[in-house]
Coordinates of C-alpha atoms in Angstrom, one line a residue:
Chain A
M547 CA 69.0 41.7 -40.2
S548 CA 72.7 41.3 -40.7
L549 CA 75.0 42.9 -38.2
A550 CA 76.1 45.6 -40.6
A551 CA 72.5 46.5 -41.5
E552 CA 71.6 46.7 -37.9
A553 CA 74.5 49.0 -37.1
F554 CA 73.5 51.1 -40.1
V555 CA 69.9 51.4 -39.0
S556 CA 70.8 52.4 -35.5
Q557 CA 73.1 55.1 -36.7
I558 CA 70.2 56.5 -38.8
A559 CA 67.7 55.9 -36.0
A560 CA 69.7 57.9 -33.5
A561 CA 69.7 60.9 -35.7
E562 CA 66.0 61.7 -35.5
P563 CA 63.6 62.0 -32.6
W564 CA 60.4 60.0 -32.3
P565 CA 57.9 61.5 -34.8
E566 CA 54.3 62.1 -34.0
N567 CA 53.0 59.9 -36.8
A568 CA 54.6 56.7 -35.9
T569 CA 52.3 53.8 -36.9
L570 CA 51.9 50.3 -35.8
Y571 CA 50.4 47.9 -38.3
Q572 CA 48.6 44.7 -37.5
P573 CA 46.0 42.5 -39.1
L574 CA 42.3 43.4 -38.9
K575 CA 41.1 43.4 -35.3
E576 CA 37.5 42.4 -35.9
D577 CA 37.9 39.5 -38.3
Q578 CA 41.4 38.5 -39.0
I579 CA 43.8 38.7 -36.2
L580 CA 44.7 35.5 -34.4
L581 CA 45.7 34.9 -30.8
S582 CA 49.4 34.8 -31.2
D583 CA 49.5 37.9 -33.4
S584 CA 47.2 39.8 -31.1
A585 CA 49.4 38.9 -28.2
S586 CA 52.6 40.2 -29.9
S587 CA 50.8 43.3 -31.0
L588 CA 49.6 44.1 -27.6
A589 CA 53.0 43.5 -26.1
V590 CA 54.5 46.1 -28.5
Q591 CA 51.8 48.6 -27.8
T592 CA 52.3 48.2 -24.1
F593 CA 56.0 48.6 -24.4
L594 CA 55.6 51.8 -26.4
R595 CA 53.1 53.2 -23.9
M596 CA 55.5 52.4 -21.1
C597 CA 58.2 54.4 -22.9
G598 CA 55.7 57.2 -23.3
L599 CA 56.0 57.1 -27.1
P600 CA 52.8 57.8 -29.1
V601 CA 51.9 55.4 -31.8
L602 CA 48.8 55.0 -34.0
V603 CA 47.4 51.6 -34.5
S604 CA 46.5 50.8 -38.1
C605 CA 44.8 47.6 -39.1
R606 CA 45.5 46.2 -42.5
A607 CA 44.6 42.9 -44.1
N608 CA 48.0 42.4 -45.6
A609 CA 50.0 43.5 -42.6
E610 CA 51.9 40.2 -42.6
Y611 CA 53.1 40.8 -46.1
M612 CA 54.1 44.4 -45.5
S613 CA 56.3 43.4 -42.6
P614 CA 60.0 43.2 -43.3
S615 CA 60.3 39.9 -41.5
G616 CA 56.9 38.4 -42.2
K617 CA 55.9 38.8 -38.5
V618 CA 53.4 41.2 -37.1
P619 CA 53.2 43.7 -35.6
F620 CA 55.6 46.1 -37.2
I621 CA 56.1 49.8 -36.7
H622 CA 56.7 52.5 -39.3
V623 CA 58.7 55.3 -37.8
G624 CA 60.0 58.1 -39.9
N625 CA 61.4 56.3 -42.9
Q626 CA 62.1 53.0 -41.1
V627 CA 60.1 49.8 -40.7
V628 CA 60.9 47.6 -37.7
S629 CA 59.2 44.4 -36.7
E630 CA 59.3 42.1 -33.7
L631 CA 59.6 43.2 -30.1
G632 CA 63.3 42.5 -29.8
L633 CA 64.2 44.7 -32.7
I634 CA 61.7 47.4 -31.7
V635 CA 63.3 47.5 -28.2
Q636 CA 66.7 47.9 -29.9
F637 CA 65.4 50.6 -32.2
T638 CA 63.8 52.7 -29.4
K639 CA 67.0 52.3 -27.4
A640 CA 68.9 53.8 -30.3
K641 CA 66.5 56.7 -30.2
G642 CA 67.3 57.1 -26.5
H643 CA 64.2 55.6 -24.9
S644 CA 64.9 52.5 -22.8
L645 CA 63.1 50.8 -20.0
S646 CA 65.9 48.5 -18.9
D647 CA 69.0 50.7 -18.7
W648 CA 69.0 50.7 -14.9
L649 CA 69.3 46.9 -14.7
D650 CA 72.7 45.4 -13.9
D651 CA 74.2 42.6 -15.9
V652 CA 72.8 39.7 -13.9
Q653 CA 69.3 41.2 -14.0
R654 CA 69.5 41.9 -17.7
A655 CA 70.5 38.3 -18.2
E656 CA 67.5 37.2 -16.2
M657 CA 65.2 39.5 -18.1
K658 CA 66.4 38.2 -21.4
A659 CA 66.1 34.6 -20.1
Y660 CA 62.5 35.2 -19.0
M661 CA 61.6 36.8 -22.3
E662 CA 62.9 33.8 -24.1
L663 CA 60.9 31.6 -21.8
V664 CA 57.7 33.5 -22.8
N665 CA 58.6 33.3 -26.5
N666 CA 59.6 29.6 -26.3
M667 CA 56.7 28.4 -24.2
L668 CA 53.7 30.7 -24.4
L669 CA 54.1 31.9 -28.0
T670 CA 54.8 28.4 -29.3
A671 CA 51.9 27.0 -27.3
E672 CA 49.6 29.6 -28.8
L673 CA 50.8 28.8 -32.3
Y674 CA 50.3 25.0 -31.6
I675 CA 46.8 25.5 -30.2
Q676 CA 45.8 27.7 -33.1
W677 CA 47.3 25.7 -36.0
C678 CA 48.1 22.1 -34.9
D679 CA 44.9 21.4 -33.0
D680 CA 42.5 20.4 -35.8
Y681 CA 39.3 21.5 -34.2
T682 CA 40.6 25.0 -33.4
A683 CA 42.2 25.3 -36.8
T684 CA 39.0 24.4 -38.6
E685 CA 36.7 26.4 -36.5
I686 CA 38.7 29.5 -35.8
S687 CA 42.1 29.9 -37.2
R688 CA 41.6 29.1 -40.9
P689 CA 38.4 31.1 -41.3
R690 CA 39.7 34.1 -39.5
Y691 CA 43.1 34.1 -41.2
S692 CA 41.6 34.0 -44.7
S693 CA 38.6 36.2 -44.1
P694 CA 39.8 39.2 -46.2
Y695 CA 40.3 37.0 -49.3
S696 CA 37.9 35.4 -51.8
W697 CA 37.8 31.8 -52.9
P698 CA 40.1 30.0 -53.8
L699 CA 42.8 32.2 -52.4
N700 CA 41.5 32.0 -48.9
H701 CA 41.8 28.2 -48.8
I702 CA 45.3 28.2 -50.3
L703 CA 46.6 30.9 -47.9
A704 CA 45.1 29.3 -44.8
Y705 CA 46.4 25.8 -45.6
Q706 CA 49.8 27.2 -46.5
K707 CA 50.1 29.0 -43.2
Q708 CA 49.0 25.9 -41.4
W709 CA 51.5 23.7 -43.0
E710 CA 54.3 26.3 -42.4
V711 CA 53.5 26.3 -38.7
Q712 CA 53.2 22.6 -38.5
R713 CA 56.7 22.2 -40.2
K714 CA 58.1 24.6 -37.6
M715 CA 56.5 22.6 -34.8
T716 CA 58.1 19.4 -36.1
A717 CA 61.5 21.0 -36.4
I718 CA 61.5 22.0 -32.7
G719 CA 60.0 18.7 -31.6
W720 CA 56.5 19.9 -30.5
S721 CA 54.6 18.0 -33.1
G722 CA 54.7 14.9 -30.9
K723 CA 53.0 16.7 -28.1
S724 CA 49.4 16.2 -27.2
L725 CA 47.1 19.1 -26.4
E726 CA 47.2 18.2 -22.7
Q727 CA 51.0 18.3 -22.7
V728 CA 50.9 21.7 -24.2
Y729 CA 48.4 23.0 -21.6
E730 CA 50.7 21.5 -19.0
D731 CA 53.6 23.4 -20.4
V732 CA 51.7 26.6 -20.4
S733 CA 50.8 25.9 -16.8
Q734 CA 54.4 25.4 -15.9
C735 CA 55.5 28.5 -17.7
C736 CA 52.8 30.5 -15.8
Q737 CA 54.0 29.0 -12.6
A738 CA 57.5 30.1 -13.3
L739 CA 56.4 33.6 -14.1
S740 CA 54.2 33.7 -11.0
Q741 CA 57.0 32.6 -8.8
R742 CA 59.3 35.1 -10.3
L743 CA 56.8 37.9 -9.9
G744 CA 55.9 37.0 -6.3
T745 CA 54.3 40.0 -4.6
Q746 CA 56.2 42.7 -6.5
P747 CA 54.3 45.1 -8.7
Y748 CA 56.5 44.4 -11.7
F749 CA 59.0 41.8 -12.5
F750 CA 61.9 44.0 -11.5
N751 CA 60.2 45.5 -8.6
K752 CA 59.5 49.2 -9.0
Q753 CA 59.7 49.9 -12.7
P754 CA 58.2 48.1 -15.7
T755 CA 60.5 46.7 -18.3
E756 CA 60.0 45.1 -21.7
L757 CA 59.5 41.8 -19.9
D758 CA 56.4 43.2 -18.2
A759 CA 55.1 44.4 -21.6
L760 CA 55.7 41.0 -23.2
V761 CA 54.1 39.0 -20.3
F762 CA 51.1 41.4 -20.2
G763 CA 50.6 41.1 -23.9
H764 CA 50.4 37.4 -23.9
L765 CA 48.5 36.9 -20.7
F766 CA 45.9 39.6 -21.3
T767 CA 45.2 38.2 -24.8
I768 CA 44.9 34.6 -23.5
L769 CA 42.5 35.8 -20.8
T770 CA 40.3 37.8 -23.1
T771 CA 40.2 35.8 -26.3
Q772 CA 37.5 33.2 -26.9
L773 CA 38.8 29.9 -28.2
T774 CA 36.9 26.6 -28.6
N775 CA 37.3 25.9 -24.9
D776 CA 38.4 27.9 -21.9
E777 CA 41.2 25.6 -20.7
L778 CA 44.0 28.0 -21.6
A779 CA 42.4 30.9 -19.9
E780 CA 41.7 28.7 -16.8
K781 CA 45.3 27.8 -16.6
V782 CA 46.4 31.4 -16.4
K783 CA 43.5 32.4 -14.1
S784 CA 44.7 30.0 -11.4
Y785 CA 47.7 32.2 -10.7
T786 CA 46.2 35.2 -8.8
N787 CA 49.3 37.4 -8.8
L788 CA 49.4 37.2 -12.6
L789 CA 45.8 38.3 -12.8
S790 CA 46.4 41.3 -10.6
F791 CA 49.5 42.1 -12.6
C792 CA 47.4 42.2 -15.7
H793 CA 44.8 44.4 -14.0
R794 CA 47.5 46.7 -12.8
I795 CA 49.0 47.3 -16.1
E796 CA 45.7 47.6 -17.8
Q797 CA 44.7 50.3 -15.3
A798 CA 48.0 52.1 -15.5
Y799 CA 48.5 52.2 -19.2
F800 CA 45.3 51.6 -21.1
K801 CA 42.4 53.0 -19.1
E802 CA 43.2 56.7 -19.4
H803 CA 43.8 56.5 -23.2
D804 CA 41.2 56.3 -25.9
R805 CA 38.4 54.0 -25.0
E806 CA 38.0 53.1 -28.6
S807 CA 41.5 51.8 -29.1
Q808 CA 41.3 49.7 -25.9
S809 CA 37.9 48.2 -26.6
G810 CA 39.1 47.5 -30.2
S811 CA 42.0 45.5 -29.0
L812 CA 39.7 43.4 -26.8
H813 CA 37.5 42.7 -29.7
H814 CA 36.4 39.1 -30.3
S815 CA 36.7 38.7 -26.6
K816 CA 34.5 38.4 -23.6
G817 CA 34.9 42.1 -22.8
S818 CA 37.4 43.3 -20.3
L819 CA 39.2 41.2 -17.7
P820 CA 37.1 39.0 -15.4
Chain B
M1095 CA 66.8 -4.3 -5.5
A1096 CA 65.2 -2.9 -8.6
E1097 CA 67.1 -3.4 -11.7
P1098 CA 69.3 -0.4 -12.7
M1099 CA 68.1 2.2 -15.1
E1100 CA 69.6 1.9 -18.6
L1101 CA 70.5 4.9 -20.6
L1102 CA 71.2 4.8 -24.4
C1103 CA 73.4 7.5 -25.6
W1104 CA 76.1 8.4 -28.1
G1105 CA 79.6 7.5 -27.1
G1106 CA 82.3 9.8 -25.8
D1107 CA 85.4 11.4 -27.1
W1108 CA 87.6 14.4 -26.6
D1109 CA 87.6 13.9 -22.8
L1110 CA 83.8 13.9 -22.6
P1111 CA 81.5 11.0 -21.6
S1112 CA 79.4 11.7 -24.7
V1113 CA 79.7 14.0 -27.6
H1114 CA 75.9 14.6 -27.9
T1115 CA 74.5 17.5 -26.1
D1116 CA 71.3 15.9 -24.9
S1117 CA 73.0 12.8 -23.7
L1118 CA 75.5 14.9 -21.8
I1119 CA 72.7 16.7 -20.0
V1120 CA 71.2 13.5 -18.8
L1121 CA 74.6 12.0 -17.8
A1122 CA 75.5 15.1 -15.9
Y1123 CA 72.2 15.3 -14.1
A1124 CA 72.4 11.6 -13.1
K1125 CA 75.8 12.2 -11.6
F1126 CA 74.6 15.3 -9.7
S1127 CA 71.6 13.6 -8.3
G1128 CA 73.3 10.3 -7.5
A1129 CA 71.3 8.2 -9.8
K1130 CA 73.0 5.0 -10.9
L1131 CA 72.6 4.5 -14.6
A1132 CA 73.8 1.7 -16.7
V1133 CA 75.1 3.6 -19.7
K1134 CA 75.0 1.9 -23.0
S1135 CA 76.4 3.6 -26.0
I1136 CA 74.6 3.2 -29.3
D1137 CA 77.8 3.4 -31.3
W1138 CA 78.2 0.7 -33.9
T1139 CA 74.7 -0.6 -33.4
W1140 CA 71.6 -0.2 -35.6
R1141 CA 70.2 2.1 -33.0
T1142 CA 72.1 5.0 -34.4
I1143 CA 69.3 5.4 -36.9
T1144 CA 66.3 3.9 -35.2
A1145 CA 66.6 5.3 -31.7
S1146 CA 66.0 8.9 -30.6
V1147 CA 68.8 9.5 -28.2
P1148 CA 69.0 9.8 -25.3
Q1149 CA 66.6 7.1 -24.1
L1150 CA 66.1 5.9 -20.6
H1151 CA 64.8 2.3 -20.1
Y1152 CA 63.4 1.3 -16.7
E1153 CA 61.2 -1.6 -16.0
A1154 CA 59.6 -1.7 -19.4
S1155 CA 59.0 2.0 -19.7
T1156 CA 60.9 4.2 -22.0
V1157 CA 61.5 7.9 -21.7
T1158 CA 63.1 10.2 -24.3
E1159 CA 64.0 13.9 -24.4
P1160 CA 66.2 15.4 -21.7
T1161 CA 63.4 17.3 -19.9
Q1162 CA 61.2 14.2 -19.7
I1163 CA 64.0 12.1 -18.5
L1164 CA 64.9 14.6 -15.8
N1165 CA 61.3 14.7 -14.7
F1166 CA 61.3 10.9 -14.6
L1167 CA 64.4 10.9 -12.5
R1168 CA 62.9 13.4 -10.1
K1169 CA 59.9 11.2 -9.7
Q1170 CA 62.2 8.4 -8.8
R1171 CA 63.5 10.6 -6.0
F1172 CA 66.8 11.5 -7.7
N1173 CA 66.3 15.2 -7.4
A1174 CA 69.2 17.6 -7.7
D1175 CA 66.9 20.6 -7.4
Y1176 CA 65.7 19.8 -4.0
E1177 CA 67.2 22.8 -2.3
L1178 CA 66.2 25.4 -4.8
T1179 CA 63.7 28.1 -3.9
A1180 CA 60.6 28.6 -6.0
K1181 CA 62.2 31.6 -7.7
Q1182 CA 65.3 29.7 -8.5
G1183 CA 63.2 26.9 -10.0
A1184 CA 61.6 29.6 -12.2
D1185 CA 65.0 31.0 -13.1
T1186 CA 66.1 27.5 -14.2
M1187 CA 63.2 27.2 -16.6
A1188 CA 63.9 30.7 -18.0
Y1189 CA 67.6 30.0 -18.5
I1190 CA 67.0 26.7 -20.2
A1191 CA 64.6 28.4 -22.6
L1192 CA 67.4 31.0 -23.3
L1193 CA 69.9 28.2 -24.0
E1194 CA 67.5 26.4 -26.4
E1195 CA 66.5 29.6 -28.3
K1196 CA 69.8 31.4 -28.6
L1197 CA 72.6 28.9 -28.1
R1198 CA 71.3 25.7 -29.7
P1199 CA 71.0 27.0 -33.3
A1200 CA 74.5 28.2 -33.2
L1201 CA 75.8 24.9 -31.8
L1202 CA 73.9 23.0 -34.5
H1203 CA 75.4 25.2 -37.1
T1204 CA 78.9 24.9 -35.8
F1205 CA 78.9 21.1 -35.7
W1206 CA 76.5 20.2 -38.6
V1207 CA 76.2 23.0 -41.1
D1208 CA 79.6 24.7 -41.1
A1209 CA 81.3 23.0 -44.1
D1210 CA 84.8 22.9 -42.6
N1211 CA 83.7 21.4 -39.2
Y1212 CA 81.2 19.0 -40.7
A1213 CA 83.7 17.6 -43.3
N1214 CA 86.7 17.4 -41.0
L1215 CA 85.2 16.6 -37.6
T1216 CA 81.6 15.8 -37.2
R1217 CA 81.0 13.6 -40.2
P1218 CA 84.1 11.4 -39.8
W1219 CA 83.3 11.0 -36.1
F1220 CA 79.7 9.9 -36.7
T1221 CA 80.6 7.8 -39.7
S1222 CA 83.3 5.9 -37.8
H1223 CA 80.8 5.3 -34.9
S1224 CA 78.0 3.9 -37.0
P1225 CA 77.9 0.4 -38.5
F1226 CA 78.0 -0.3 -42.2
P1227 CA 75.9 0.6 -44.1
L1228 CA 74.3 3.2 -41.8
N1229 CA 77.5 5.3 -41.9
F1230 CA 76.4 6.6 -45.2
F1231 CA 73.1 7.9 -43.9
V1232 CA 73.4 8.9 -40.3
P1233 CA 75.5 12.0 -40.5
G1234 CA 73.7 13.3 -43.6
R1235 CA 70.3 12.9 -41.9
Q1236 CA 71.4 14.6 -38.7
A1237 CA 72.9 17.4 -40.8
S1238 CA 69.7 18.0 -42.8
L1239 CA 67.7 18.0 -39.6
A1240 CA 70.0 20.6 -38.1
L1241 CA 69.8 22.8 -41.2
S1242 CA 66.0 22.6 -41.4
R1243 CA 65.7 23.4 -37.7
I1244 CA 67.8 26.5 -38.1
L1245 CA 66.1 27.7 -41.2
L1246 CA 62.6 27.1 -40.0
T1247 CA 63.1 28.8 -36.7
K1248 CA 65.5 31.6 -37.4
A1249 CA 65.3 32.5 -41.1
E1250 CA 62.5 34.9 -41.8
S1251 CA 61.8 36.3 -45.2
P1252 CA 64.6 38.8 -45.7
L1253 CA 67.1 36.2 -44.5
L1254 CA 66.5 33.6 -47.2
N1255 CA 69.9 32.0 -47.3
I1256 CA 72.0 30.4 -44.6
T1257 CA 74.9 32.9 -44.7
E1258 CA 72.8 35.8 -43.5
V1259 CA 71.2 33.7 -40.8
E1260 CA 74.7 32.7 -39.7
G1261 CA 75.5 36.2 -38.7
K1262 CA 72.4 36.5 -36.7
I1263 CA 72.6 33.2 -34.8
Y1264 CA 76.3 33.6 -34.0
S1265 CA 75.8 37.1 -32.5
E1266 CA 72.8 35.8 -30.5
A1267 CA 74.9 32.9 -29.3
K1268 CA 77.8 35.1 -28.2
E1269 CA 75.3 37.3 -26.4
C1270 CA 73.8 34.2 -24.7
L1271 CA 77.3 33.0 -23.6
N1272 CA 78.1 36.5 -22.2
L1273 CA 74.8 36.5 -20.3
L1274 CA 75.6 33.0 -18.8
S1275 CA 79.0 34.2 -17.8
H1276 CA 77.6 37.2 -16.1
R1277 CA 75.0 35.1 -14.3
L1278 CA 77.7 32.6 -13.2
G1279 CA 80.0 35.2 -11.9
N1280 CA 82.6 33.7 -9.6
F1281 CA 80.6 30.9 -8.3
H1282 CA 81.2 27.2 -8.8
F1283 CA 77.7 26.5 -10.0
F1284 CA 74.7 28.6 -10.9
F1285 CA 72.9 28.2 -7.6
G1286 CA 75.6 28.2 -5.0
D1287 CA 77.8 25.2 -4.2
T1288 CA 75.9 22.3 -5.4
P1289 CA 75.1 21.6 -9.0
T1290 CA 71.5 21.5 -10.2
S1291 CA 69.6 20.7 -13.5
L1292 CA 70.5 24.2 -14.9
D1293 CA 74.2 23.3 -14.4
A1294 CA 73.5 20.0 -16.3
F1295 CA 71.9 21.8 -19.2
V1296 CA 74.6 24.5 -19.5
F1297 CA 77.3 21.8 -19.2
G1298 CA 75.6 19.7 -21.9
H1299 CA 75.6 22.7 -24.3
I1300 CA 79.0 24.1 -23.7
A1301 CA 81.2 21.1 -23.0
P1302 CA 81.3 19.8 -26.6
L1303 CA 82.0 23.4 -27.8
I1304 CA 85.0 23.7 -25.4
K1305 CA 86.4 20.2 -25.9
A1306 CA 85.9 19.4 -29.6
P1307 CA 88.9 20.1 -31.8
L1308 CA 87.0 22.3 -34.3
P1309 CA 88.9 23.5 -37.3
S1310 CA 86.9 26.6 -37.6
G1311 CA 85.3 27.7 -34.4
Q1312 CA 84.6 31.4 -33.9
L1313 CA 82.1 30.5 -31.2
Q1314 CA 84.7 28.3 -29.5
K1315 CA 87.2 31.1 -29.5
H1316 CA 84.6 33.4 -28.0
L1317 CA 83.8 30.8 -25.3
N1318 CA 87.4 30.3 -24.5
Q1319 CA 87.6 33.9 -23.5
L1320 CA 84.9 33.4 -20.9
D1321 CA 87.1 31.9 -18.2
N1322 CA 84.5 31.2 -15.7
L1323 CA 82.5 29.1 -18.1
C1324 CA 85.6 27.0 -19.0
Q1325 CA 86.4 26.6 -15.4
F1326 CA 82.8 25.5 -14.7
C1327 CA 83.0 22.9 -17.4
N1328 CA 86.4 21.6 -16.2
T1329 CA 85.3 21.4 -12.6
I1330 CA 82.3 19.3 -13.5
L1331 CA 84.4 17.0 -15.6
K1332 CA 87.0 16.6 -12.9
N1333 CA 84.7 16.1 -10.0
Y1334 CA 81.9 14.1 -11.5
F1335 CA 83.4 12.3 -14.5
N1336 CA 86.9 11.6 -13.2
A1337 CA 88.5 12.7 -16.4
S1338 CA 92.3 12.0 -16.5
A1339 CA 94.2 14.4 -14.2
E1340 CA 97.2 14.7 -16.6
K1341 CA 95.1 16.5 -19.2
R1342 CA 94.1 19.1 -16.6
T1343 CA 97.7 20.0 -15.7
D1344 CA 98.6 20.2 -19.4
C1345 CA 96.1 23.0 -19.8
S1346 CA 97.3 25.2 -16.9
P1347 CA 100.6 26.5 -18.1
T1348 CA 99.0 27.8 -21.2
A1349 CA 96.3 29.4 -19.1
I1350 CA 98.8 31.8 -17.8
H1351 CA 99.7 33.1 -21.2
D1352 CA 96.0 33.3 -22.1
P1353 CA 95.0 36.6 -20.4
V1354 CA 97.5 38.7 -22.4
D1355 CA 96.8 36.9 -25.6
A1356 CA 93.1 36.9 -24.9
N1357 CA 93.1 40.7 -24.5
L1358 CA 95.1 41.2 -27.7
Q1359 CA 92.8 38.8 -29.5
K1360 CA 89.7 40.7 -28.3
L1361 CA 91.2 44.0 -29.4
T1362 CA 92.1 42.7 -32.8
Q1363 CA 88.7 41.1 -33.2
L1364 CA 87.0 44.4 -32.3
V1365 CA 89.2 46.4 -34.7
N1366 CA 88.5 43.9 -37.5
K1367 CA 84.8 44.0 -36.8
E1368 CA 84.8 47.8 -36.9
S1369 CA 86.7 48.0 -40.2
N1370 CA 84.4 45.3 -41.7
L1371 CA 81.3 47.2 -40.5
I1372 CA 82.7 50.4 -41.9
E1373 CA 83.4 48.8 -45.2
K1374 CA 80.0 47.3 -45.4
M1375 CA 78.3 50.5 -44.5
D1376 CA 80.3 52.3 -47.2
D1377 CA 79.2 49.7 -49.7
N1378 CA 75.6 49.9 -48.6
L1379 CA 75.7 53.7 -48.9
R1380 CA 77.2 53.6 -52.3
S1381 CA 74.7 51.1 -53.6
S1382 CA 71.6 52.6 -52.0
P1383 CA 69.2 54.2 -54.4
Q1384 CA 69.3 57.5 -52.4
H1385 CA 72.9 58.1 -53.3
R1386 CA 72.9 59.1 -56.9
P1387 CA 76.1 58.0 -58.6
H1388 CA 77.6 60.6 -60.8
R1389 CA 78.4 58.2 -63.6
H1390 CA 76.1 57.0 -66.4

C-alpha cells in the first residue's frame, strides 16, 4: 500500500472497535493449503489470540485471489481487508491492541530484525523446498495447490505458481542452492533463534510479541507437516528449547479453545507435537 | 608461506575502496580480521561481464557471495567474530537479514532504477570502467537485474508499477536506517569496541550511499541526518582504509552548521509530508465511490 493509503486506512481503522465477526481467510485446510501458507496463517492466528481478539477461520479455495496483495492469509474486519502479518500488526495497533508497545527502541529494532530473519530464511526455505525441489513439487505441492480445479486449469495454475516462485528464487540468488544448503540455512536460522531464546519463556522474556507468534507459526507447521522426507522437521527438533517454546504456546493459546479449529489446523499432519 | 588470497572486485571511487556493496563487505571484513588479500579490480577487463563479483581465489578454489567468502575466511582462521557471544552471533544473522530485506531494495533502486541517478552517476561510472564493447551492456544488464529483483520481491498485485513500490521500499529503508541507528547508539561499533562481520555488512551497505555524489538522493539525505551512522562509516574508512586525512577535516566545519539545518530540514520535510498526505487523502475521498458527487 502507498503511504497515503496506509495513513487513510489507519485513520478509518482507529475509528471502530474490533467487531465480533472478524474473519480470517485461508486456502482449504484438508486438501489445498501448503506448508508456507499454513505457517503464515498460523502465525496470524496466534498473534490475534495473543492480543485476545476473536477471529473466525474460513477456508476458501480462492483465498489467494481474494487477498488484496495475493498473499494468504488475510483478515476481513469491518469493511477492511488486510493481508500479511506486518500489515495486520499495524492494523491492530491502529485499533489500540499491540503486543510490543512496551519494548524500547533497541529491542524493537531487534524484534524487527529477527522477524526479517524468519521471513528471509525460514519462509524462503519453505518456498524453495515446496516449489524448487522437483520431487516435492511433483508429489505434494502441485497436486495440492491445484486440487480444487478441474483439468486443464489445475495444470496451468500449478505450473504458473511454480514458475513464479522459481523466478523469485533466481532474483534473490537462491536458485543456485542445493537442497542440502537450504537445510543447512534452516539449521543456522534455528540455531540463531534458539540462541536468542535461551532459557526464557518468550523471546522478550515475560510477554509474547509478534515475533513469538511468527516463530511459533513457522516452527509448529514445520514440525507437524508431512513432507516427502523428515529432514526439515529433524533440523528443528534438534533444538530442544524451540520445541518446548512451541509446546508452551500451543498449551497457552490453543488448547483451551475449540478442539475442532485446532485439530483442523494440524490437518495433513502427524497429529499433535511429538 | 602460502600464496596470498586474491579477491576480484569492482574498483573504488568517491573515497571508497570499492563502489560495489558486496565487494566492500568483503574488503571491510578482511581488514577487520587481519586477512591479507591481494585485491584485483575487474575494471577494464572482460571479467566485468563474466565474473560474479566479489570472487575469492585461493589455491585453485573459488568462492563467491559475501556470506560464503566470510565463512571461508573464518575457516582459514581469520575470524573477526571470535569474541561474540552466542546471542550476539544470532543478532548478527538477524540484522543482516534486516539489511537484505529492507535496505538492499532501496539501495538498488537509488543507484540503478532512479532515472536521474542512473543516467548521471551510475551508468557513466560503470561505462567508463568497462572495456569496449562491454560498456554498452554491463550497466544495462545490472540495471535490469536490479529492477527485476525489486519487482519480484516487493511488488505484489496492487502495486503493479514501480512508482508505487518506490514509496514502500523507501519508507522501509528509512525505517531500517532508523533501527540501525538506534541499535548503534553512541558506540563505535555494533558489538563494543572491535568491529565484527555485522559492522562489515552495515558498512558495505551504507558507505556507497553516504559517499556517492547522487543527484537525487532522498535516502542519502535521510542517512545524513543519522549522525552516528555517518560517524561509524567515517571511522572505519579512517582507521582501516587510510582514506586521505584532508578530506576528513574538510567535512568537519560544515558538520557544525548541520544540526541546525538538519532540524529545519526535518521539520520542513515533515510539514511537506503532512500536506501531501492531506492532499492525497482529500483526493482519495473525493474520488471514492462512497462519496457521491453532486454533479452529473
